[in-house]
Amino acid sequence: MQTALKNQKSLLKIIPLLLTLLLNHSLNAQEVYDLSRVIITGLEQNFSVIIARNREEIAENNATRGNAGFLPTVTTTNRFGGNITSTTQNRNDGSQTSTSGVHNTTGTAAVNLDMPLFRGFSIQATWQRLNELKQIGELNTQMAMENLVGRIVSEYYYHIQQLNLYNNMRYAVELSRERARIDEERYLLGASSKLELLQSIVYLNADSSRLARQNEAILESAVRLKSLMALENLEEVIVLMDSAIVYNPKLFYEELLESTLEYNTGLQIARRNHVISELDYKIIASRAYPYLVLQSGYNYSYRGYGSGTVSDYGAISLNNQQTRVFNYGVTLGMDIFSGFNRRRERTNALIDVENRVYQLQEVEQDVKADLLTMYYAYENNLRLVQMEEQNLGVARENLEIALERYRLGALSGIELREVQKSLLDAEERLISIKFQTKLAEISLLQISGRIMEYV
């Protein structure tokens, strides 16, 4: 019986060691990632950010004066061709003239220029609209980067939370192993029953099982973090420089609100969309104005005749003919009536401007509400951290006393387990509330447009 118990205890000692070795496999061969490096790697390689940058580049390419209509358009048309003609001519005197296989050739070349001089200010409004879309493209990229940074920082500290929980559970295994050792000694001395020894072994097995499951949670978190960084080898073991959750306890609501109203990306996009709706109205309203277009062109034509023709005076007429024409002009026009469609379009554009105003107000209200709600959570979490730190100190002192009483036989196994569980629960609550405080901090900085401070 004694040998079997020793073998079982030896096996239980090996389990945490194997889990630790699995968790720390190949650490010496890997580079250490701090938070800044994780973020920079993600910003450089993450696919969503790359897509956002490409869309921004498209918007930038569209913001040209030519696309707005400031520049003229120049077109050219060129053609070369010919025909083969057979002709029979019958005269009044009964004579006949026939020609066959006469090859005539023609060629034309033309260059035309159209230059808009005035289109009711629509060209200027279109130019402004393209630049606003360019700015929105930049803001969309910025939002994609901010969202990614927020996810990376959250996952980074979630991974640290899981590591801390793992250490806490490993401590629970050590406590359970110490209790099993005490119970074995007491059993061998006849001071306790076999039931108490078996119960302590059950507790040790349960804690070891929880430790194994926690190791799985760590590996899953590491995979998500590597996926956010878009690492090519997701099986690579990463090592984080930080081992504790550190949060900023000095965030002030007034400063955050001021920063939010000025730098919040979603709010800036809503403002740009409002400006675009006003420009769309100007473009539609400009259709009621007259338009003025400068037009110019140069045309060259060539016609070659396969045979000359005899004129009334008996002379051979043309062998070939070349024509050069330069034309120019100004076109002034105006759409007088379009079946009331312009009025309908202006009315709808005004409604869209009004909707954009309401959308801007809605976004601003939602952002303020999110900021205030998250700040309440942030303040409450700060108070909870202090409370849980005090509880943890009391729980540790209580466990020391309980272990000493258990060694002396003045405390039952169930009571010791309750004290041990209280300590472990206090540790987990403190780790959890620190992580929740960090999440609140991340959300506050993201709402206020300050999330890039983590880089």
XYZ file of C-alpha atoms in Angstrom, residues 5-449:
445
model
C 0.944 5.589 -2.716
C 4.531 6.668 -3.343
C 4.264 5.712 -7.024
C 1.026 7.645 -7.383
C 2.533 10.694 -5.714
C 5.565 10.539 -7.972
C 3.295 10.442 -11.005
C 1.347 13.459 -9.760
C 4.587 15.367 -9.303
C 5.553 14.678 -12.906
C 2.288 15.968 -14.441
C 2.810 19.693 -13.654
C 6.431 19.376 -14.709
C 5.410 17.957 -18.093
C 2.848 20.725 -18.568
C 5.460 23.353 -17.780
C 7.911 21.826 -20.229
C 5.206 21.720 -22.903
C 4.323 25.363 -22.296
C 7.939 26.519 -22.371
C 9.043 24.333 -25.277
C 11.672 25.993 -27.473
C 11.579 29.280 -25.521
C 15.330 29.675 -25.740
C 15.189 29.537 -29.544
C 12.503 32.227 -29.847
C 12.721 36.001 -29.796
C 10.842 37.838 -27.085
C 7.807 39.901 -28.128
C 6.942 43.004 -26.179
C 3.630 44.790 -26.726
C 5.080 47.363 -29.116
C 6.638 44.711 -31.335
C 3.434 42.679 -31.439
C 1.474 45.770 -32.516
C 3.990 46.852 -35.162
C 4.125 43.332 -36.588
C 0.334 43.225 -36.807
C 0.111 46.655 -38.455
C 2.652 45.596 -41.066
C 1.236 42.165 -41.877
C -2.428 41.948 -40.878
C -4.602 41.351 -43.935
C -7.484 43.643 -42.935
C -5.092 46.591 -42.588
C -3.471 45.816 -45.942
C -6.912 45.767 -47.600
C -7.800 49.098 -45.954
C -4.542 50.632 -47.223
C -5.280 49.433 -50.755
C -8.748 50.985 -50.645
C -7.208 54.205 -49.384
C -4.840 54.163 -52.356
C -7.803 53.789 -54.731
C -9.492 56.842 -53.182
C -6.234 58.780 -53.466
C -5.844 57.802 -57.123
C -9.385 59.040 -57.819
C -8.704 62.485 -56.339
C -7.337 64.111 -59.514
C -8.263 67.281 -61.374
C -8.892 65.258 -64.478
C -11.433 63.083 -62.673
C -13.099 66.246 -61.337
C -13.451 67.696 -64.871
C -10.931 70.566 -64.763
C -8.792 69.248 -67.613
C -9.713 69.000 -71.307
C -10.287 65.777 -73.156
C -8.401 65.113 -76.365
C -9.515 62.389 -78.782
C -8.219 61.254 -82.130
C -9.795 59.179 -84.908
C -7.903 57.812 -87.889
C -9.049 55.760 -90.840
C -7.597 54.442 -94.056
C -9.598 52.570 -96.665
C -10.468 52.303 -100.288
C -12.691 50.791 -102.922
C -12.395 49.122 -106.335
C -14.852 50.499 -108.902
C -16.044 49.391 -112.325
C -18.015 51.953 -114.384
C -19.904 51.855 -117.727
C -21.025 55.173 -119.266
C -23.481 55.277 -122.269
C -23.664 58.581 -124.167
C -26.493 60.040 -126.253
C -24.558 59.529 -129.472
C -24.474 55.796 -128.819
C -20.856 55.633 -127.742
C -19.843 53.815 -124.580
C -16.989 54.203 -122.107
C -16.095 51.504 -119.637
C -13.600 51.350 -116.811
C -12.968 48.432 -114.504
C -10.775 47.732 -111.501
C -10.286 51.383 -110.593
C -8.764 51.480 -107.087
C -9.693 54.579 -105.092
C -8.182 55.200 -101.645
C -9.294 57.410 -98.768
C -7.667 58.378 -95.489
C -8.740 60.617 -92.606
C -7.075 61.780 -89.409
C -8.668 64.008 -86.788
C -7.756 65.403 -83.367
C -10.514 66.964 -81.257
C -10.344 68.898 -77.979
C -13.198 69.565 -75.556
C -12.563 71.945 -72.678
C -15.327 72.676 -70.140
C -15.298 76.358 -69.209
C -18.308 76.449 -66.923
C -20.711 73.798 -65.621
C -22.505 75.606 -62.841
C -19.718 75.103 -60.254
C -20.157 71.323 -60.398
C -16.503 70.816 -61.318
C -15.304 72.627 -58.188
C -17.797 70.712 -56.037
C -16.707 67.405 -57.580
C -13.061 68.246 -56.860
C -13.906 68.927 -53.203
C -15.954 65.719 -53.030
C -13.073 63.616 -54.345
C -10.775 65.101 -51.721
C -13.316 64.370 -48.991
C -13.504 60.758 -50.192
C -9.715 60.664 -50.074
C -9.812 61.828 -46.453
C -12.453 59.199 -45.649
C -10.180 56.563 -47.177
C -7.409 57.645 -44.824
C -9.808 57.612 -41.867
C -11.039 54.120 -42.779
C -7.441 52.923 -42.779
C -6.907 54.629 -39.452
C -10.015 52.950 -38.035
C -8.856 49.539 -39.268
C -5.487 50.129 -37.588
C -7.099 51.300 -34.347
C -9.425 48.294 -34.261
C -6.488 45.978 -34.849
C -4.398 47.630 -32.128
C -7.315 47.333 -29.697
C -7.726 43.629 -30.500
C -3.995 42.977 -30.233
C -3.628 44.742 -26.880
C -6.695 42.952 -25.524
C -5.426 39.547 -26.696
C -1.909 40.326 -25.445
C -3.119 40.933 -21.906
C -5.644 38.108 -22.144
C -2.705 35.808 -22.819
C -0.944 37.240 -19.766
C -4.131 36.674 -17.751
C -4.180 33.031 -18.791
C -0.513 32.667 -17.824
C -1.259 34.165 -14.407
C -4.213 31.819 -13.962
C -1.931 28.949 -14.916
C 0.552 29.960 -12.212
C -2.296 30.247 -9.734
C -3.521 26.753 -10.595
C -0.002 25.405 -10.401
C 0.172 26.855 -6.882
C -3.097 25.063 -6.136
C -1.472 21.786 -7.256
C 1.473 22.449 -4.954
C -0.872 23.070 -2.009
C -2.814 19.905 -2.786
C 0.414 17.940 -3.054
C 1.572 19.284 0.313
C -1.734 18.284 1.848
C -1.428 14.783 0.329
C 2.079 14.507 1.834
C 0.811 15.529 5.274
C -2.089 13.085 5.055
C 0.238 10.284 3.989
C 2.550 10.893 6.945
C -0.369 11.046 9.331
C -1.833 7.880 7.828
C 1.458 6.008 8.175
C 1.673 7.153 11.790
C -1.899 6.082 12.385
C -3.040 9.617 13.154
C -5.623 9.755 10.364
C -7.762 7.447 8.303
C -7.195 6.200 4.777
C -10.345 8.081 3.737
C -8.691 11.429 4.375
C -5.611 10.386 2.366
C -7.708 9.262 -0.587
C -9.730 12.465 -0.455
C -6.572 14.579 -0.598
C -5.407 12.560 -3.625
C -8.786 13.220 -5.315
C -8.312 16.945 -4.729
C -4.793 16.744 -6.147
C -6.028 14.969 -9.263
C -8.782 17.547 -9.766
C -6.337 20.444 -9.474
C -3.936 18.743 -11.892
C -6.783 18.310 -14.386
C -7.645 22.013 -14.146
C -3.987 22.827 -14.706
C -3.979 20.768 -17.909
C -7.118 22.504 -19.200
C -5.601 25.898 -18.426
C -2.576 25.014 -20.518
C -4.946 24.451 -23.451
C -6.437 27.929 -22.921
C -2.929 29.420 -23.067
C -2.178 27.698 -26.356
C -5.481 28.863 -27.879
C -4.789 32.462 -26.850
C -1.305 32.274 -28.348
C -2.743 31.099 -31.675
C -5.198 34.015 -31.763
C -2.414 36.482 -30.997
C -0.218 35.058 -33.765
C -3.182 35.198 -36.146
C -3.674 38.895 -35.400
C 0.006 39.430 -36.197
C -0.490 37.401 -39.406
C 2.553 35.279 -38.638
C 3.223 32.765 -41.381
C 4.036 29.959 -38.942
C 1.184 29.719 -36.444
C 2.929 26.811 -34.715
C 5.810 29.043 -33.676
C 6.068 29.429 -29.899
C 5.906 33.077 -28.867
C 7.267 34.517 -25.648
C 5.822 37.692 -24.146
C 8.081 40.096 -22.332
C 5.400 41.142 -19.833
C 4.183 38.816 -17.116
C 1.761 41.086 -15.247
C -1.287 43.114 -16.220
C -0.360 46.777 -15.803
C -3.087 49.385 -16.208
C -3.226 53.177 -16.100
C -5.098 54.312 -12.979
C -5.051 58.004 -13.941
C -7.479 58.455 -16.809
C -9.764 61.471 -16.387
C -13.180 61.771 -17.987
C -12.926 65.440 -18.997
C -9.687 64.854 -20.899
C -11.069 61.736 -22.543
C -14.265 63.536 -23.622
C -12.327 66.417 -25.151
C -10.079 64.013 -27.030
C -13.084 61.959 -28.169
C -14.924 64.895 -29.710
C -11.805 65.882 -31.639
C -10.089 62.628 -32.552
C -12.669 59.840 -32.540
C -12.364 58.238 -35.977
C -16.013 57.284 -36.376
C -17.036 60.832 -35.509
C -14.595 62.255 -38.052
C -15.976 59.952 -40.759
C -19.531 61.062 -39.943
C -18.464 64.706 -40.304
C -16.877 63.994 -43.679
C -20.015 62.207 -44.868
C -22.039 65.275 -43.893
C -19.773 67.491 -46.000
C -20.062 65.063 -48.932
C -23.857 65.213 -48.777
C -23.694 69.016 -49.033
C -21.359 68.759 -52.031
C -23.713 66.249 -53.679
C -26.472 68.826 -53.347
C -24.278 71.478 -54.996
C -23.494 69.137 -57.887
C -27.193 68.447 -58.464
C -28.145 72.109 -58.118
C -25.501 73.096 -60.687
C -27.461 71.310 -63.401
C -29.849 74.277 -63.455
C -27.038 76.563 -64.628
C -25.977 76.981 -68.264
C -22.841 75.266 -69.460
C -20.043 76.601 -71.640
C -17.691 74.301 -73.541
C -14.741 75.170 -75.770
C -14.321 72.841 -78.728
C -11.520 72.665 -81.229
C -10.230 70.172 -83.750
C -7.952 69.512 -86.667
C -8.980 67.220 -89.542
C -6.944 65.906 -92.429
C -8.416 63.871 -95.280
C -6.891 62.303 -98.347
C -8.638 60.849 -101.364
C -6.722 59.103 -104.122
C -8.300 58.243 -107.493
C -7.339 55.152 -109.421
C -7.751 56.956 -112.770
C -8.354 60.498 -113.875
C -11.664 61.640 -115.308
C -12.093 63.826 -118.342
C -13.810 67.137 -117.768
C -16.004 69.071 -120.203
C -12.939 70.887 -121.435
C -11.056 67.701 -122.144
C -8.570 68.040 -119.325
C -7.782 65.342 -116.818
C -9.309 66.277 -113.480
C -7.977 64.999 -110.137
C -5.449 62.276 -109.336
C -5.751 62.816 -105.573
C -7.217 65.361 -103.213
C -6.014 66.475 -99.738
C -8.041 68.546 -97.310
C -6.912 70.184 -94.068
C -9.479 71.724 -91.743
C -9.007 73.479 -88.403
C -12.213 74.175 -86.513
C -13.009 75.900 -83.263
C -16.017 77.089 -81.388
C -17.733 77.673 -78.095
C -20.942 75.883 -77.172
C -23.357 77.534 -74.776
C -26.218 75.387 -73.629
C -28.772 74.966 -70.885
C -31.236 72.275 -69.887
C -34.546 74.112 -69.803
C -36.980 71.387 -68.745
C -36.353 67.817 -67.580
C -39.804 66.721 -66.506
C -39.337 68.148 -62.986
C -36.528 65.626 -62.378
C -34.020 68.288 -61.284
C -36.423 69.566 -58.656
C -36.987 66.013 -57.432
C -33.238 65.388 -57.261
C -32.614 68.624 -55.329
C -35.380 67.775 -52.873
C -33.945 64.314 -52.257
C -30.445 65.770 -51.884
C -31.685 68.191 -49.226
C -33.303 65.303 -47.353
C -30.013 63.400 -47.517
C -28.179 66.425 -46.081
C -30.683 66.507 -43.223
C -30.224 62.774 -42.611
C -26.455 63.203 -42.489
C -26.899 65.856 -39.802
C -28.996 63.464 -37.736
C -26.515 60.646 -38.327
C -23.687 62.884 -37.122
C -25.644 63.739 -33.992
C -26.452 60.059 -33.461
C -22.817 59.007 -33.786
C -21.724 61.757 -31.405
C -24.352 60.739 -28.864
C -23.425 57.044 -29.132
C -19.729 57.825 -28.732
C -20.395 59.946 -25.653
C -22.609 57.213 -24.182
C -19.986 54.531 -24.798
C -17.301 56.711 -23.251
C -19.345 57.465 -20.142
C -20.461 53.852 -19.685
C -16.934 52.540 -20.078
C -15.562 55.169 -17.698
C -18.049 54.093 -15.023
C -16.823 50.513 -15.462
C -13.226 51.719 -15.334
C -13.749 53.579 -12.045
C -15.624 50.655 -10.505
C -12.889 48.222 -11.534
C -10.250 50.423 -9.919
C -12.150 50.209 -6.621
C -12.589 46.463 -7.004
C -8.845 45.990 -7.557
C -8.088 47.621 -4.212
C -10.739 45.533 -2.494
C -9.532 42.263 -4.013
C -5.924 43.036 -3.119
C -6.993 43.389 0.511
C -9.005 40.171 0.298
C -6.021 38.349 -1.146
C -3.796 39.440 1.724
C -6.352 38.181 4.244
C -6.796 34.889 2.349
C -3.048 34.226 2.309
C -2.736 34.834 6.028
C -5.777 32.647 6.638
C -4.213 29.792 4.639
C -0.972 29.927 6.633
C -2.915 29.612 9.855
C -5.117 26.841 8.430
C -2.114 24.787 7.233
C -0.468 25.012 10.630
C -3.661 23.934 12.381
C -4.082 21.097 9.847
C -0.580 19.829 10.605
C -1.476 19.811 14.277
C -4.724 17.967 13.574
C -6.885 20.857 14.769
C -8.536 21.392 11.378
C -10.447 18.974 9.164
C -9.604 18.285 5.528
C -12.861 19.810 4.300
C -12.185 23.003 6.240
C -8.643 23.197 4.839
C -10.003 22.721 1.315
C -12.413 25.603 1.843
C -9.607 27.859 3.036
C -7.451 26.801 0.088
C -10.314 27.409 -2.331
C -10.916 30.853 -0.838
C -7.316 31.811 -1.520
C -7.395 30.505 -5.079
C -10.704 32.243 -5.759
C -9.279 35.503 -4.413
C -6.271 35.149 -6.726
C -8.509 34.462 -9.726
C -10.813 37.376 -8.918
C -7.867 39.749 -8.653
C -6.382 38.529 -11.935
C -9.785 38.816 -13.605
C -10.573 42.296 -12.293
C -7.138 43.558 -13.353
C -7.823 42.264 -16.846
C -11.280 43.867 -16.888
C -9.688 47.150 -15.795
C -7.207 46.859 -18.657
C -10.026 46.172 -21.121
C -11.846 49.284 -19.900
C -8.654 51.289 -20.350
C -8.211 49.949 -23.890
C -11.810 50.836 -24.779
C -11.468 54.352 -23.351
C -8.307 55.031 -25.315
C -9.837 53.616 -28.494
C -12.994 55.726 -28.171
C -10.936 58.859 -27.491
C -8.654 58.255 -30.474
